Coordinates of C-alpha atoms in Angstrom, one line a residue:
M258 CA 40.4 -1.3 0.9
A259 CA 42.7 -4.2 0.4
A260 CA 46.1 -4.1 2.0
G261 CA 48.8 -2.6 -0.2
V262 CA 46.2 -0.9 -2.5
T263 CA 46.1 2.9 -2.7
V264 CA 43.6 5.3 -4.0
G265 CA 44.2 6.0 -7.6
E266 CA 45.8 2.7 -8.4
V267 CA 44.2 0.5 -11.1
V268 CA 43.3 -3.0 -9.9
P269 CA 42.1 -6.1 -11.8
V270 CA 38.4 -6.8 -11.5
E271 CA 36.1 -9.3 -13.2
G272 CA 36.0 -8.2 -16.9
G273 CA 38.9 -5.8 -16.8
T274 CA 40.4 -3.2 -14.4
A275 CA 39.0 -0.4 -12.3
P276 CA 40.6 2.6 -10.6
V277 CA 40.6 2.4 -6.8
G278 CA 38.5 5.3 -5.4
P279 CA 37.3 6.2 -1.9
D280 CA 35.0 3.1 -2.1
P281 CA 36.7 0.3 -4.0
H282 CA 33.7 -2.0 -3.4
P283 CA 30.8 -1.1 -5.7
D284 CA 29.0 -4.3 -4.7
E285 CA 26.3 -3.6 -2.2
H286 CA 26.9 -6.9 -0.4
V287 CA 30.5 -5.9 0.3
R288 CA 29.4 -2.5 1.5
F289 CA 26.7 -4.0 3.7
A290 CA 29.2 -6.3 5.4
R291 CA 31.5 -3.3 5.9
Y292 CA 28.6 -1.2 7.4
R293 CA 27.8 -4.1 9.7
R294 CA 31.4 -4.2 11.0
E295 CA 31.5 -0.4 11.4
F296 CA 28.2 -0.4 13.4
A297 CA 29.5 -3.2 15.6
E298 CA 32.6 -1.2 16.4
V299 CA 31.2 2.4 16.5
A300 CA 31.4 4.3 19.8
P301 CA 27.9 5.5 20.9
E302 CA 28.9 9.1 20.5
D303 CA 29.9 8.5 16.8
A304 CA 26.8 6.4 15.9
V305 CA 24.6 9.2 14.6
A306 CA 27.3 10.4 12.2
L307 CA 27.7 6.8 11.0
V308 CA 24.0 6.4 10.5
R309 CA 23.9 9.6 8.5
R310 CA 26.8 8.5 6.3
V311 CA 25.3 5.0 5.7
L312 CA 21.9 6.4 4.8
G313 CA 23.7 8.4 2.1
D314 CA 24.6 5.2 0.3
P315 CA 23.2 5.1 -3.2
D316 CA 21.6 1.7 -2.5
R317 CA 18.8 3.0 -0.2
A318 CA 17.3 -0.4 0.5
M319 CA 20.7 -1.9 1.6
A320 CA 21.6 1.2 3.6
G321 CA 18.2 1.1 5.4
S322 CA 18.7 -2.5 6.2
A323 CA 22.1 -1.9 7.7
V324 CA 20.8 1.0 9.7
C325 CA 17.8 -1.0 11.0
E326 CA 20.1 -3.8 12.1
H327 CA 22.0 -1.3 14.1
L328 CA 18.8 0.3 15.5
D329 CA 17.5 -3.2 16.5
R330 CA 20.7 -4.1 18.3
R331 CA 21.1 -0.7 20.1
A332 CA 17.4 -0.3 20.9
A333 CA 17.3 -3.8 22.5
E334 CA 20.2 -2.9 24.7
L335 CA 18.7 0.4 25.7
L336 CA 15.0 -0.6 25.8
T337 CA 14.5 -0.1 29.6
D338 CA 17.5 2.2 30.1
P339 CA 16.9 5.9 31.0
G340 CA 19.2 6.8 28.1
F341 CA 16.7 5.5 25.5
P342 CA 14.7 8.8 25.1
D343 CA 17.9 10.8 24.4
W344 CA 19.1 8.1 21.9
H345 CA 15.8 8.1 20.2
R346 CA 15.6 11.9 19.9
E347 CA 19.2 12.0 18.5
L348 CA 18.4 9.5 15.8
A349 CA 14.8 10.6 14.9
G350 CA 15.9 13.5 12.7
V351 CA 18.7 11.5 11.0
V352 CA 16.6 8.5 10.1
A353 CA 13.6 10.6 8.9
V354 CA 15.1 10.5 5.4
D355 CA 14.5 6.7 5.3
G356 CA 10.9 5.6 5.8
F357 CA 11.9 2.0 6.8
A358 CA 14.4 3.1 9.4
A359 CA 12.1 5.9 10.7
R360 CA 9.3 3.3 11.1
R361 CA 11.6 0.9 12.9
L362 CA 12.7 3.6 15.3
A363 CA 9.1 4.5 16.0
D364 CA 8.3 0.8 16.6
W365 CA 11.1 0.7 19.2
A366 CA 9.6 3.7 21.0
L367 CA 6.2 1.9 21.1
A368 CA 7.9 -1.3 22.3
R369 CA 9.5 0.7 25.1
A370 CA 6.2 2.3 26.1
M371 CA 4.6 -1.1 26.3
E372 CA 7.5 -2.7 28.2
L373 CA 7.5 0.1 30.8
D374 CA 3.8 0.4 31.1
E375 CA 3.9 3.9 29.8
P376 CA 0.9 5.3 27.9
W377 CA 0.2 3.9 24.5
E378 CA -2.9 3.3 22.4
A379 CA -4.2 0.0 21.0
E380 CA -4.5 1.7 17.5
Q381 CA -0.7 2.4 17.6
L382 CA 0.0 -1.3 18.0
L383 CA -2.6 -2.4 15.5
S384 CA -1.1 0.0 12.9
A385 CA 2.5 -0.8 13.8
S386 CA 4.6 -3.0 11.5
N387 CA 4.2 -6.7 11.3
W388 CA 7.7 -6.9 12.7
L389 CA 6.7 -5.1 15.9
Q390 CA 3.4 -7.0 16.2
L391 CA 5.2 -10.4 15.9
R392 CA 8.0 -9.3 18.2
T393 CA 5.5 -8.2 20.8
A394 CA 3.4 -11.4 20.4
E395 CA 6.5 -13.6 20.8
R396 CA 8.3 -11.8 23.6
G397 CA 5.9 -9.3 25.2
S398 CA 5.0 -9.2 28.8
S399 CA 2.2 -6.7 28.6
A400 CA -1.1 -8.4 29.0
A401 CA -2.8 -5.4 27.5
A402 CA -0.6 -5.5 24.4
L403 CA -1.0 -9.3 24.0
T404 CA -4.8 -8.9 24.4
V405 CA -4.9 -6.3 21.6
L406 CA -2.8 -8.5 19.3
A407 CA -4.7 -11.7 20.1
G408 CA -7.9 -10.0 19.1
G409 CA -6.8 -7.8 16.2
G410 CA -3.2 -8.6 15.1
R411 CA -2.6 -8.2 11.4
T412 CA -2.0 -11.9 10.6
R413 CA -3.4 -15.2 11.9
R414 CA 0.1 -16.1 13.1
I415 CA 0.4 -12.9 15.1
R416 CA -3.1 -13.5 16.7
N417 CA -2.3 -17.1 17.6
V418 CA 1.2 -16.4 19.0
A419 CA -0.2 -13.5 21.0
A420 CA -3.0 -15.7 22.4
D421 CA -0.5 -18.4 23.4
R422 CA 1.8 -15.8 25.0
L423 CA -1.1 -14.2 26.8
R424 CA -1.9 -17.5 28.4
Q425 CA 1.7 -17.9 29.5
V426 CA 1.9 -14.4 31.0
R427 CA -1.4 -14.9 32.9
Q428 CA -0.2 -18.3 34.2
V429 CA 3.1 -16.8 35.4
R430 CA 1.2 -14.0 37.2
R431 CA -1.2 -16.5 38.9
L432 CA 1.8 -18.4 40.2
R433 CA 3.3 -15.3 41.9

């Protein structure tokens, strides 16, 4: 809310005036920017409540995007950390209401399994989102995952990037 403006006050807006309510910014771009700031500043113990609140936004696509941006940042930080499973469990029920966010969280769990050489199935990776397939192809260190993507990734780009990355990974391992 703008400084000096109080709830209940009428403020000028394009085309007239509008009362100031709990959310004086009906524009989804403004709310998205606010959500990004809130996620950047949220304490880990308050993040689940913030995710729940953001997913209640009437613009479901925008809300899902804001939540996924947060999931991406936090999952990347926690990917190999022992706290990842608890974090994942806490959020799984909350993001289940949003198919996009739920899929992204599942993608991160698979990324962790591949990164830590935990059990995973080729079919999981082949049915994963394009986002995860490309991320794995570009940054992955698992020769098994890169082999799967080089042979069966969803797009030609994913297959080519995975094949190039697989050559790099194998070369580094030969040099060790």
